[in-house]
Amino acid sequence: MLNSPRLRKRQDFPNVSAKPAQSGLACPCYQHRASAVLPARGGCTKPGCCAAAPGTRMSSTPTPRNMRPSPPSVCTVVELNVGGQIFTTTTDTLRKYPGSRLAEMLSSSATACKDAEGRFFIDRPGTYFHPILDYLRSGRVPTQDISEVYREAQFYDIQPLVKLLEDTPQMFGEQVSRKQFLLQVPNYSENLELLLRLARAEAVGRRLSKVVVCLLYNEEHAAWCAAPIYSLESKKMSVVKFGPCNLDYYYALDLLSCLQKDIKAQGYQVSYNAFQFTEAVWAKMDHSFYIFTFTWW
């Protein structure tokens, strides 16, 4: 039984070690893959086998898949049809702001609207897409057509550009100063629409139509203007009242400027002048009445 090959002792195999020597060097070559350890001196001596220098440990453990560097993303050229104008850019440019509509369009390209040539189609004015795309490419803030570009930036939901445009003097005056001023005037938008409806009604068969506007500074002032307003309405004259809004005379002039600006923005030709008539002069309220003249042809 002692001479059986299965019961031979370990010392009968002097070249086999239970564990690789801890002082050795790791070798990745095929010949030493079984032990993965080199002698402490000199490293691997087989020519062309291992380039490990003495004293350098090399691991034969493969790099985990999740530790390997990911391949670089591919930047694709893409064409856009914006209101009939063709633009060429890259997907990286359109994805610059992930929350924008342009980025979402690329992420859901299968359902995006496309033209007959397979280009992405956006039903917006192409004229103002130029500065939008320029901002995405270079970060340059547009200096012309600020109001129109601001509206497009809001549509495309490019919030950094929206905030930058709001800080420009033009948009700051429009979005902050002017809007805050009009918030002091009750029912401004409703009265503006009434003014336009009356002007159109008066224009039937006429080149010019006129509507009287009365500015009421406060409640006391409104009481003093009641009699002159009644006299105009009894003569079948259209009167639109703005206020009372707790504004003094100089702020009332700003209100007239806002009215003219908003009316012209809708394509109307309009002008205004102070309107003096007997009842207003007697009540010393002649500085409260103005007549807006619309020109139709």
PDB file of C-alpha atoms in Angstrom:
ATOM      1  CA  MET A   1       0.000   0.000   0.000  1.00  0.00           C
ATOM      2  CA  LEU A   2       2.881   2.366   0.796  1.00  0.00           C
ATOM      3  CA  ASN A   3       4.224   1.941  -2.721  1.00  0.00           C
ATOM      4  CA  SER A   4       0.912   2.851  -4.279  1.00  0.00           C
ATOM      5  CA  PRO A   5       1.177   5.932  -6.561  1.00  0.00           C
ATOM      6  CA  ARG A   6      -1.818   7.509  -4.839  1.00  0.00           C
ATOM      7  CA  LEU A   7      -0.025   7.552  -1.431  1.00  0.00           C
ATOM      8  CA  ARG A   8       3.277   9.038  -2.481  1.00  0.00           C
ATOM      9  CA  LYS A   9       4.411  11.895  -0.308  1.00  0.00           C
ATOM     10  CA  ARG A  10       4.727  15.518  -1.426  1.00  0.00           C
ATOM     11  CA  GLN A  11       8.503  15.448  -1.001  1.00  0.00           C
ATOM     12  CA  ASP A  12       8.684  12.937  -3.844  1.00  0.00           C
ATOM     13  CA  PHE A  13       7.788  15.851  -6.147  1.00  0.00           C
ATOM     14  CA  PRO A  14      10.352  18.547  -5.297  1.00  0.00           C
ATOM     15  CA  ASN A  15       9.443  20.774  -8.288  1.00  0.00           C
ATOM     16  CA  VAL A  16       5.807  21.265  -7.283  1.00  0.00           C
ATOM     17  CA  SER A  17       4.923  23.861  -4.696  1.00  0.00           C
ATOM     18  CA  ALA A  18       1.649  24.053  -2.781  1.00  0.00           C
ATOM     19  CA  LYS A  19       1.603  27.858  -3.119  1.00  0.00           C
ATOM     20  CA  PRO A  20       3.544  30.160  -5.412  1.00  0.00           C
ATOM     21  CA  ALA A  21       6.412  31.899  -3.712  1.00  0.00           C
ATOM     22  CA  GLN A  22       5.207  35.191  -2.270  1.00  0.00           C
ATOM     23  CA  SER A  23       8.490  36.869  -3.090  1.00  0.00           C
ATOM     24  CA  GLY A  24       8.144  36.105  -6.771  1.00  0.00           C
ATOM     25  CA  LEU A  25       7.024  38.333  -9.636  1.00  0.00           C
ATOM     26  CA  ALA A  26       3.749  37.889 -11.536  1.00  0.00           C
ATOM     27  CA  CYS A  27       4.273  36.871 -15.149  1.00  0.00           C
ATOM     28  CA  PRO A  28       1.491  37.024 -17.780  1.00  0.00           C
ATOM     29  CA  CYS A  29       3.202  34.739 -20.305  1.00  0.00           C
ATOM     30  CA  TYR A  30       1.758  31.374 -21.294  1.00  0.00           C
ATOM     31  CA  GLN A  31       4.693  29.342 -19.919  1.00  0.00           C
ATOM     32  CA  HIS A  32       4.332  30.737 -16.401  1.00  0.00           C
ATOM     33  CA  ARG A  33       0.533  31.060 -16.350  1.00  0.00           C
ATOM     34  CA  ALA A  34       0.226  27.963 -14.172  1.00  0.00           C
ATOM     35  CA  SER A  35       2.277  29.479 -11.366  1.00  0.00           C
ATOM     36  CA  ALA A  36       1.952  33.141 -12.330  1.00  0.00           C
ATOM     37  CA  VAL A  37       5.107  33.785 -10.252  1.00  0.00           C
ATOM     38  CA  LEU A  38       8.708  34.375 -11.335  1.00  0.00           C
ATOM     39  CA  PRO A  39      11.811  33.982  -9.257  1.00  0.00           C
ATOM     40  CA  ALA A  40      12.649  37.079  -7.265  1.00  0.00           C
ATOM     41  CA  ARG A  41      15.848  37.609  -9.209  1.00  0.00           C
ATOM     42  CA  GLY A  42      16.026  38.367 -12.850  1.00  0.00           C
ATOM     43  CA  GLY A  43      12.384  37.823 -13.766  1.00  0.00           C
ATOM     44  CA  CYS A  44      11.513  35.554 -16.702  1.00  0.00           C
ATOM     45  CA  THR A  45      14.583  34.351 -18.624  1.00  0.00           C
ATOM     46  CA  LYS A  46      12.849  32.970 -21.712  1.00  0.00           C
ATOM     47  CA  PRO A  47      13.536  35.277 -24.704  1.00  0.00           C
ATOM     48  CA  GLY A  48      10.478  37.151 -25.827  1.00  0.00           C
ATOM     49  CA  CYS A  49       8.486  35.670 -22.958  1.00  0.00           C
ATOM     50  CA  CYS A  50       8.086  38.505 -20.480  1.00  0.00           C
ATOM     51  CA  ALA A  51       9.269  42.084 -20.403  1.00  0.00           C
ATOM     52  CA  ALA A  52       8.765  42.500 -16.705  1.00  0.00           C
ATOM     53  CA  ALA A  53      11.768  44.079 -15.023  1.00  0.00           C
ATOM     54  CA  PRO A  54      13.069  42.623 -11.780  1.00  0.00           C
ATOM     55  CA  GLY A  55      11.173  43.893  -8.777  1.00  0.00           C
ATOM     56  CA  THR A  56       8.012  44.750 -10.821  1.00  0.00           C
ATOM     57  CA  ARG A  57       4.833  42.808 -10.161  1.00  0.00           C
ATOM     58  CA  MET A  58       2.450  42.296 -13.081  1.00  0.00           C
ATOM     59  CA  SER A  59      -1.072  41.076 -12.515  1.00  0.00           C
ATOM     60  CA  SER A  60      -2.560  38.428 -14.747  1.00  0.00           C
ATOM     61  CA  THR A  61      -6.122  39.273 -13.646  1.00  0.00           C
ATOM     62  CA  PRO A  62      -8.158  40.617 -16.606  1.00  0.00           C
ATOM     63  CA  THR A  63      -9.660  44.111 -16.307  1.00  0.00           C
ATOM     64  CA  PRO A  64     -13.366  43.949 -15.359  1.00  0.00           C
ATOM     65  CA  ARG A  65     -15.748  44.992 -18.126  1.00  0.00           C
ATOM     66  CA  ASN A  66     -17.203  47.866 -16.126  1.00  0.00           C
ATOM     67  CA  MET A  67     -13.703  49.261 -15.500  1.00  0.00           C
ATOM     68  CA  ARG A  68     -12.795  49.520 -19.166  1.00  0.00           C
ATOM     69  CA  PRO A  69     -12.987  53.014 -20.744  1.00  0.00           C
ATOM     70  CA  SER A  70     -16.161  53.533 -22.725  1.00  0.00           C
ATOM     71  CA  PRO A  71     -15.792  54.263 -26.429  1.00  0.00           C
ATOM     72  CA  PRO A  72     -16.194  57.935 -27.405  1.00  0.00           C
ATOM     73  CA  SER A  73     -19.681  58.982 -28.483  1.00  0.00           C
ATOM     74  CA  VAL A  74     -20.173  59.491 -32.191  1.00  0.00           C
ATOM     75  CA  CYS A  75     -21.075  63.040 -33.269  1.00  0.00           C
ATOM     76  CA  THR A  76     -23.550  62.852 -36.150  1.00  0.00           C
ATOM     77  CA  VAL A  77     -24.278  65.549 -38.717  1.00  0.00           C
ATOM     78  CA  VAL A  78     -27.987  66.312 -38.931  1.00  0.00           C
ATOM     79  CA  GLU A  79     -30.145  68.550 -41.123  1.00  0.00           C
ATOM     80  CA  LEU A  80     -33.116  70.570 -39.901  1.00  0.00           C
ATOM     81  CA  ASN A  81     -35.942  72.115 -41.876  1.00  0.00           C
ATOM     82  CA  VAL A  82     -37.123  75.113 -39.882  1.00  0.00           C
ATOM     83  CA  GLY A  83     -40.012  76.869 -41.567  1.00  0.00           C
ATOM     84  CA  GLY A  84     -38.626  75.978 -44.998  1.00  0.00           C
ATOM     85  CA  GLN A  85     -35.021  76.992 -44.275  1.00  0.00           C
ATOM     86  CA  ILE A  86     -32.419  74.218 -44.127  1.00  0.00           C
ATOM     87  CA  PHE A  87     -29.838  74.161 -41.325  1.00  0.00           C
ATOM     88  CA  THR A  88     -26.911  71.758 -40.939  1.00  0.00           C
ATOM     89  CA  THR A  89     -25.467  71.084 -37.491  1.00  0.00           C
ATOM     90  CA  THR A  90     -24.483  68.199 -35.222  1.00  0.00           C
ATOM     91  CA  THR A  91     -26.344  66.151 -32.676  1.00  0.00           C
ATOM     92  CA  ASP A  92     -23.926  67.328 -29.982  1.00  0.00           C
ATOM     93  CA  THR A  93     -24.924  70.936 -30.656  1.00  0.00           C
ATOM     94  CA  LEU A  94     -28.646  70.172 -30.462  1.00  0.00           C
ATOM     95  CA  ARG A  95     -28.167  68.138 -27.266  1.00  0.00           C
ATOM     96  CA  LYS A  96     -26.208  70.877 -25.509  1.00  0.00           C
ATOM     97  CA  TYR A  97     -29.135  71.503 -23.131  1.00  0.00           C
ATOM     98  CA  PRO A  98     -30.789  68.146 -22.374  1.00  0.00           C
ATOM     99  CA  GLY A  99     -34.116  69.644 -21.276  1.00  0.00           C
ATOM    100  CA  SER A 100     -34.679  71.631 -24.471  1.00  0.00           C
ATOM    101  CA  ARG A 101     -37.125  70.699 -27.201  1.00  0.00           C
ATOM    102  CA  LEU A 102     -34.286  70.176 -29.650  1.00  0.00           C
ATOM    103  CA  ALA A 103     -32.673  67.575 -27.410  1.00  0.00           C
ATOM    104  CA  GLU A 104     -36.009  65.857 -26.860  1.00  0.00           C
ATOM    105  CA  MET A 105     -36.597  65.830 -30.605  1.00  0.00           C
ATOM    106  CA  LEU A 106     -33.426  63.784 -31.102  1.00  0.00           C
ATOM    107  CA  SER A 107     -34.224  61.416 -28.235  1.00  0.00           C
ATOM    108  CA  SER A 108     -37.621  60.628 -29.802  1.00  0.00           C
ATOM    109  CA  SER A 109     -36.569  60.843 -33.439  1.00  0.00           C
ATOM    110  CA  ALA A 110     -38.823  57.947 -34.431  1.00  0.00           C
ATOM    111  CA  THR A 111     -41.926  60.041 -33.677  1.00  0.00           C
ATOM    112  CA  ALA A 112     -40.504  63.439 -34.667  1.00  0.00           C
ATOM    113  CA  CYS A 113     -41.983  65.295 -37.638  1.00  0.00           C
ATOM    114  CA  LYS A 114     -39.845  64.992 -40.786  1.00  0.00           C
ATOM    115  CA  ASP A 115     -40.059  66.390 -44.292  1.00  0.00           C
ATOM    116  CA  ALA A 116     -40.017  64.452 -47.562  1.00  0.00           C
ATOM    117  CA  GLU A 117     -36.198  64.303 -47.504  1.00  0.00           C
ATOM    118  CA  GLY A 118     -36.119  62.791 -44.012  1.00  0.00           C
ATOM    119  CA  ARG A 119     -34.962  65.994 -42.315  1.00  0.00           C
ATOM    120  CA  PHE A 120     -36.369  67.015 -38.943  1.00  0.00           C
ATOM    121  CA  PHE A 121     -39.113  69.579 -39.581  1.00  0.00           C
ATOM    122  CA  ILE A 122     -39.875  72.391 -37.113  1.00  0.00           C
ATOM    123  CA  ASP A 123     -42.835  74.623 -37.928  1.00  0.00           C
ATOM    124  CA  ARG A 124     -41.273  77.851 -36.661  1.00  0.00           C
ATOM    125  CA  PRO A 125     -39.776  80.915 -38.412  1.00  0.00           C
ATOM    126  CA  GLY A 126     -36.338  80.027 -39.704  1.00  0.00           C
ATOM    127  CA  THR A 127     -35.186  83.665 -39.603  1.00  0.00           C
ATOM    128  CA  TYR A 128     -34.905  83.637 -35.822  1.00  0.00           C
ATOM    129  CA  PHE A 129     -33.482  80.119 -35.636  1.00  0.00           C
ATOM    130  CA  HIS A 130     -30.124  81.471 -36.879  1.00  0.00           C
ATOM    131  CA  PRO A 131     -29.321  83.238 -33.573  1.00  0.00           C
ATOM    132  CA  ILE A 132     -30.685  80.262 -31.606  1.00  0.00           C
ATOM    133  CA  LEU A 133     -28.312  77.876 -33.389  1.00  0.00           C
ATOM    134  CA  ASP A 134     -25.449  80.359 -33.118  1.00  0.00           C
ATOM    135  CA  TYR A 135     -25.927  80.450 -29.353  1.00  0.00           C
ATOM    136  CA  LEU A 136     -25.880  76.655 -29.139  1.00  0.00           C
ATOM    137  CA  ARG A 137     -22.673  76.551 -31.162  1.00  0.00           C
ATOM    138  CA  SER A 138     -20.665  79.369 -29.603  1.00  0.00           C
ATOM    139  CA  GLY A 139     -22.610  80.717 -26.628  1.00  0.00           C
ATOM    140  CA  ARG A 140     -22.916  84.139 -28.262  1.00  0.00           C
ATOM    141  CA  VAL A 141     -25.974  86.089 -27.111  1.00  0.00           C
ATOM    142  CA  PRO A 142     -27.922  87.737 -29.978  1.00  0.00           C
ATOM    143  CA  THR A 143     -28.024  91.518 -30.138  1.00  0.00           C
ATOM    144  CA  GLN A 144     -30.719  91.994 -32.802  1.00  0.00           C
ATOM    145  CA  ASP A 145     -34.413  91.102 -32.924  1.00  0.00           C
ATOM    146  CA  ILE A 146     -34.268  90.508 -29.170  1.00  0.00           C
ATOM    147  CA  SER A 147     -38.032  90.206 -28.658  1.00  0.00           C
ATOM    148  CA  GLU A 148     -38.454  87.683 -31.476  1.00  0.00           C
ATOM    149  CA  VAL A 149     -35.431  85.593 -30.461  1.00  0.00           C
ATOM    150  CA  TYR A 150     -36.648  85.670 -26.851  1.00  0.00           C
ATOM    151  CA  ARG A 151     -39.985  84.228 -27.961  1.00  0.00           C
ATOM    152  CA  GLU A 152     -38.218  81.463 -29.915  1.00  0.00           C
ATOM    153  CA  ALA A 153     -35.905  80.671 -27.000  1.00  0.00           C
ATOM    154  CA  GLN A 154     -38.990  80.222 -24.847  1.00  0.00           C
ATOM    155  CA  PHE A 155     -40.525  77.902 -27.452  1.00  0.00           C
ATOM    156  CA  TYR A 156     -37.390  75.737 -27.669  1.00  0.00           C
ATOM    157  CA  ASP A 157     -37.144  75.831 -23.846  1.00  0.00           C
ATOM    158  CA  ILE A 158     -33.484  76.892 -23.819  1.00  0.00           C
ATOM    159  CA  GLN A 159     -33.573  78.332 -20.317  1.00  0.00           C
ATOM    160  CA  PRO A 160     -29.970  79.674 -20.137  1.00  0.00           C
ATOM    161  CA  LEU A 161     -30.614  81.782 -23.248  1.00  0.00           C
ATOM    162  CA  VAL A 162     -34.007  82.907 -21.931  1.00  0.00           C
ATOM    163  CA  LYS A 163     -32.382  84.206 -18.737  1.00  0.00           C
ATOM    164  CA  LEU A 164     -29.574  85.934 -20.636  1.00  0.00           C
ATOM    165  CA  LEU A 165     -32.051  87.695 -22.914  1.00  0.00           C
ATOM    166  CA  GLU A 166     -34.161  88.793 -19.954  1.00  0.00           C
ATOM    167  CA  ASP A 167     -31.084  90.591 -18.610  1.00  0.00           C
ATOM    168  CA  THR A 168     -30.626  92.667 -21.778  1.00  0.00           C
ATOM    169  CA  PRO A 169     -31.777  96.303 -21.447  1.00  0.00           C
ATOM    170  CA  GLN A 170     -34.539  95.863 -24.012  1.00  0.00           C
ATOM    171  CA  MET A 171     -36.083  92.786 -22.421  1.00  0.00           C
ATOM    172  CA  PHE A 172     -35.523  94.042 -18.877  1.00  0.00           C
ATOM    173  CA  GLY A 173     -37.486  97.186 -19.713  1.00  0.00           C
ATOM    174  CA  GLU A 174     -40.255  95.171 -21.370  1.00  0.00           C
ATOM    175  CA  GLN A 175     -40.492  92.173 -19.033  1.00  0.00           C
ATOM    176  CA  VAL A 176     -39.747  93.843 -15.707  1.00  0.00           C
ATOM    177  CA  SER A 177     -40.236  97.603 -15.714  1.00  0.00           C
ATOM    178  CA  ARG A 178     -43.164  97.951 -18.118  1.00  0.00           C
ATOM    179  CA  LYS A 179     -45.050  94.869 -16.941  1.00  0.00           C
ATOM    180  CA  GLN A 180     -44.700  95.893 -13.319  1.00  0.00           C
ATOM    181  CA  PHE A 181     -46.058  99.309 -14.218  1.00  0.00           C
ATOM    182  CA  LEU A 182     -49.103  97.862 -16.015  1.00  0.00           C
ATOM    183  CA  LEU A 183     -49.887  95.629 -13.060  1.00  0.00           C
ATOM    184  CA  GLN A 184     -50.920  98.836 -11.268  1.00  0.00           C
ATOM    185  CA  VAL A 185     -53.647  99.447 -13.864  1.00  0.00           C
ATOM    186  CA  PRO A 186     -56.753  97.323 -13.186  1.00  0.00           C
ATOM    187  CA  ASN A 187     -58.134  95.391 -16.181  1.00  0.00           C
ATOM    188  CA  TYR A 188     -55.603  96.877 -18.575  1.00  0.00           C
ATOM    189  CA  SER A 189     -55.774  94.034 -21.128  1.00  0.00           C
ATOM    190  CA  GLU A 190     -59.587  93.884 -21.077  1.00  0.00           C
ATOM    191  CA  ASN A 191     -59.928  97.643 -21.579  1.00  0.00           C
ATOM    192  CA  LEU A 192     -57.367  97.556 -24.377  1.00  0.00           C
ATOM    193  CA  GLU A 193     -59.413  94.928 -26.207  1.00  0.00           C
ATOM    194  CA  LEU A 194     -62.548  97.018 -25.679  1.00  0.00           C
ATOM    195  CA  LEU A 195     -60.767 100.016 -27.168  1.00  0.00           C
ATOM    196  CA  LEU A 196     -59.868  98.041 -30.308  1.00  0.00           C
ATOM    197  CA  ARG A 197     -63.387  96.633 -30.720  1.00  0.00           C
ATOM    198  CA  LEU A 198     -64.925 100.108 -30.496  1.00  0.00           C
ATOM    199  CA  ALA A 199     -62.409 101.482 -32.995  1.00  0.00           C
ATOM    200  CA  ARG A 200     -63.291  98.749 -35.502  1.00  0.00           C
ATOM    201  CA  ALA A 201     -67.011  99.325 -34.990  1.00  0.00           C
ATOM    202  CA  GLU A 202     -66.577 103.043 -35.653  1.00  0.00           C
ATOM    203  CA  ALA A 203     -64.548 102.354 -38.819  1.00  0.00           C
ATOM    204  CA  VAL A 204     -67.414 101.040 -40.949  1.00  0.00           C
ATOM    205  CA  GLY A 205     -67.484 103.191 -44.104  1.00  0.00           C
ATOM    206  CA  ARG A 206     -64.849 105.575 -42.703  1.00  0.00           C
ATOM    207  CA  ARG A 207     -61.171 106.207 -43.227  1.00  0.00           C
ATOM    208  CA  LEU A 208     -60.697 107.285 -39.617  1.00  0.00           C
ATOM    209  CA  SER A 209     -62.281 106.174 -36.369  1.00  0.00           C
ATOM    210  CA  LYS A 210     -61.945 107.823 -32.982  1.00  0.00           C
ATOM    211  CA  VAL A 211     -62.347 106.534 -29.447  1.00  0.00           C
ATOM    212  CA  VAL A 212     -62.126 108.633 -26.266  1.00  0.00           C
ATOM    213  CA  VAL A 213     -59.914 107.358 -23.444  1.00  0.00           C
ATOM    214  CA  CYS A 214     -60.348 108.609 -19.886  1.00  0.00           C
ATOM    215  CA  LEU A 215     -57.520 108.137 -17.369  1.00  0.00           C
ATOM    216  CA  LEU A 216     -58.694 107.907 -13.772  1.00  0.00           C
ATOM    217  CA  TYR A 217     -55.891 108.500 -11.287  1.00  0.00           C
ATOM    218  CA  ASN A 218     -57.751 107.559  -8.093  1.00  0.00           C
ATOM    219  CA  GLU A 219     -61.240 107.156  -6.655  1.00  0.00           C
ATOM    220  CA  GLU A 220     -61.719 110.882  -5.973  1.00  0.00           C
ATOM    221  CA  HIS A 221     -60.605 111.722  -9.483  1.00  0.00           C
ATOM    222  CA  ALA A 222     -63.034 109.153 -10.885  1.00  0.00           C
ATOM    223  CA  ALA A 223     -65.898 110.889  -9.084  1.00  0.00           C
ATOM    224  CA  TRP A 224     -64.986 114.246 -10.622  1.00  0.00           C
ATOM    225  CA  CYS A 225     -64.863 112.694 -14.113  1.00  0.00           C
ATOM    226  CA  ALA A 226     -68.304 111.095 -13.854  1.00  0.00           C
ATOM    227  CA  ALA A 227     -70.202 114.109 -15.218  1.00  0.00           C
ATOM    228  CA  PRO A 228     -67.958 114.688 -18.279  1.00  0.00           C
ATOM    229  CA  ILE A 229     -68.089 110.967 -19.101  1.00  0.00           C
ATOM    230  CA  TYR A 230     -71.877 110.987 -18.894  1.00  0.00           C
ATOM    231  CA  SER A 231     -72.058 113.976 -21.273  1.00  0.00           C
ATOM    232  CA  LEU A 232     -69.930 112.147 -23.871  1.00  0.00           C
ATOM    233  CA  GLU A 233     -71.926 108.940 -23.648  1.00  0.00           C
ATOM    234  CA  SER A 234     -75.173 110.891 -24.041  1.00  0.00           C
ATOM    235  CA  LYS A 235     -73.779 112.106 -27.364  1.00  0.00           C
ATOM    236  CA  LYS A 236     -73.172 108.496 -28.472  1.00  0.00           C
ATOM    237  CA  MET A 237     -69.416 108.867 -28.161  1.00  0.00           C
ATOM    238  CA  SER A 238     -67.404 105.803 -27.177  1.00  0.00           C
ATOM    239  CA  VAL A 239     -65.416 106.188 -23.949  1.00  0.00           C
ATOM    240  CA  VAL A 240     -63.000 103.647 -22.477  1.00  0.00           C
ATOM    241  CA  LYS A 241     -61.950 104.197 -18.849  1.00  0.00           C
ATOM    242  CA  PHE A 242     -58.557 103.116 -17.466  1.00  0.00           C
ATOM    243  CA  GLY A 243     -58.316 103.125 -13.703  1.00  0.00           C
ATOM    244  CA  PRO A 244     -58.613 104.225 -11.006  1.00  0.00           C
ATOM    245  CA  CYS A 245     -55.004 103.162 -10.615  1.00  0.00           C
ATOM    246  CA  ASN A 246     -53.462 105.470  -7.977  1.00  0.00           C
ATOM    247  CA  LEU A 247     -51.108 107.118 -10.467  1.00  0.00           C
ATOM    248  CA  ASP A 248     -50.256 110.798 -10.788  1.00  0.00           C
ATOM    249  CA  TYR A 249     -50.357 112.843 -13.972  1.00  0.00           C
ATOM    250  CA  TYR A 250     -46.854 111.978 -15.172  1.00  0.00           C
ATOM    251  CA  TYR A 251     -47.444 108.247 -14.769  1.00  0.00           C
ATOM    252  CA  ALA A 252     -50.645 108.674 -16.757  1.00  0.00           C
ATOM    253  CA  LEU A 253     -48.551 109.823 -19.690  1.00  0.00           C
ATOM    254  CA  ASP A 254     -46.616 106.579 -19.437  1.00  0.00           C
ATOM    255  CA  LEU A 255     -49.929 104.720 -19.603  1.00  0.00           C
ATOM    256  CA  LEU A 256     -50.781 106.496 -22.846  1.00  0.00           C
ATOM    257  CA  SER A 257     -47.413 105.449 -24.255  1.00  0.00           C
ATOM    258  CA  CYS A 258     -48.086 101.826 -23.284  1.00  0.00           C
ATOM    259  CA  LEU A 259     -51.473 101.927 -24.972  1.00  0.00           C
ATOM    260  CA  GLN A 260     -50.040 103.261 -28.199  1.00  0.00           C
ATOM    261  CA  LYS A 261     -47.212 100.709 -28.163  1.00  0.00           C
ATOM    262  CA  ASP A 262     -49.545  97.757 -27.614  1.00  0.00           C
ATOM    263  CA  ILE A 263     -51.995  98.926 -30.277  1.00  0.00           C
ATOM    264  CA  LYS A 264     -49.248  99.396 -32.878  1.00  0.00           C
ATOM    265  CA  ALA A 265     -47.824  95.985 -31.976  1.00  0.00           C
ATOM    266  CA  GLN A 266     -51.075  94.497 -33.301  1.00  0.00           C
ATOM    267  CA  GLY A 267     -50.671  96.238 -36.659  1.00  0.00           C
ATOM    268  CA  TYR A 268     -52.907  99.267 -36.188  1.00  0.00           C
ATOM    269  CA  GLN A 269     -52.035 102.818 -37.225  1.00  0.00           C
ATOM    270  CA  VAL A 270     -52.940 104.973 -34.256  1.00  0.00           C
ATOM    271  CA  SER A 271     -52.182 108.325 -32.697  1.00  0.00           C
ATOM    272  CA  TYR A 272     -53.556 110.199 -29.704  1.00  0.00           C
ATOM    273  CA  ASN A 273     -54.070 113.793 -28.581  1.00  0.00           C
ATOM    274  CA  ALA A 274     -55.555 115.588 -25.598  1.00  0.00           C
ATOM    275  CA  PHE A 275     -59.323 115.941 -25.915  1.00  0.00           C
ATOM    276  CA  GLN A 276     -60.905 119.085 -24.522  1.00  0.00           C
ATOM    277  CA  PHE A 277     -64.633 119.681 -24.360  1.00  0.00           C
ATOM    278  CA  THR A 278     -66.827 122.014 -22.369  1.00  0.00           C
ATOM    279  CA  GLU A 279     -67.933 119.677 -19.576  1.00  0.00           C
ATOM    280  CA  ALA A 280     -64.363 118.542 -18.907  1.00  0.00           C
ATOM    281  CA  VAL A 281     -63.061 122.098 -18.815  1.00  0.00           C
ATOM    282  CA  TRP A 282     -65.781 123.165 -16.351  1.00  0.00           C
ATOM    283  CA  ALA A 283     -64.914 120.234 -14.105  1.00  0.00           C
ATOM    284  CA  LYS A 284     -61.198 121.013 -14.541  1.00  0.00           C
ATOM    285  CA  MET A 285     -60.740 117.451 -15.766  1.00  0.00           C
ATOM    286  CA  ASP A 286     -59.619 118.259 -19.309  1.00  0.00           C
ATOM    287  CA  HIS A 287     -56.172 116.697 -18.619  1.00  0.00           C
ATOM    288  CA  SER A 288     -57.901 113.327 -18.085  1.00  0.00           C
ATOM    289  CA  PHE A 289     -59.384 112.842 -21.572  1.00  0.00           C
ATOM    290  CA  TYR A 290     -57.563 111.808 -24.739  1.00  0.00           C
ATOM    291  CA  ILE A 291     -58.783 110.803 -28.167  1.00  0.00           C
ATOM    292  CA  PHE A 292     -57.213 107.882 -30.033  1.00  0.00           C
ATOM    293  CA  THR A 293     -57.440 108.157 -33.813  1.00  0.00           C
ATOM    294  CA  PHE A 294     -57.189 105.000 -35.954  1.00  0.00           C
ATOM    295  CA  THR A 295     -56.293 105.280 -39.647  1.00  0.00           C
ATOM    296  CA  TRP A 296     -57.621 102.452 -41.823  1.00  0.00           C
ATOM    297  CA  TRP A 297     -56.452 103.421 -45.271  1.00  0.00           C
TER     298      TRP A 297
END
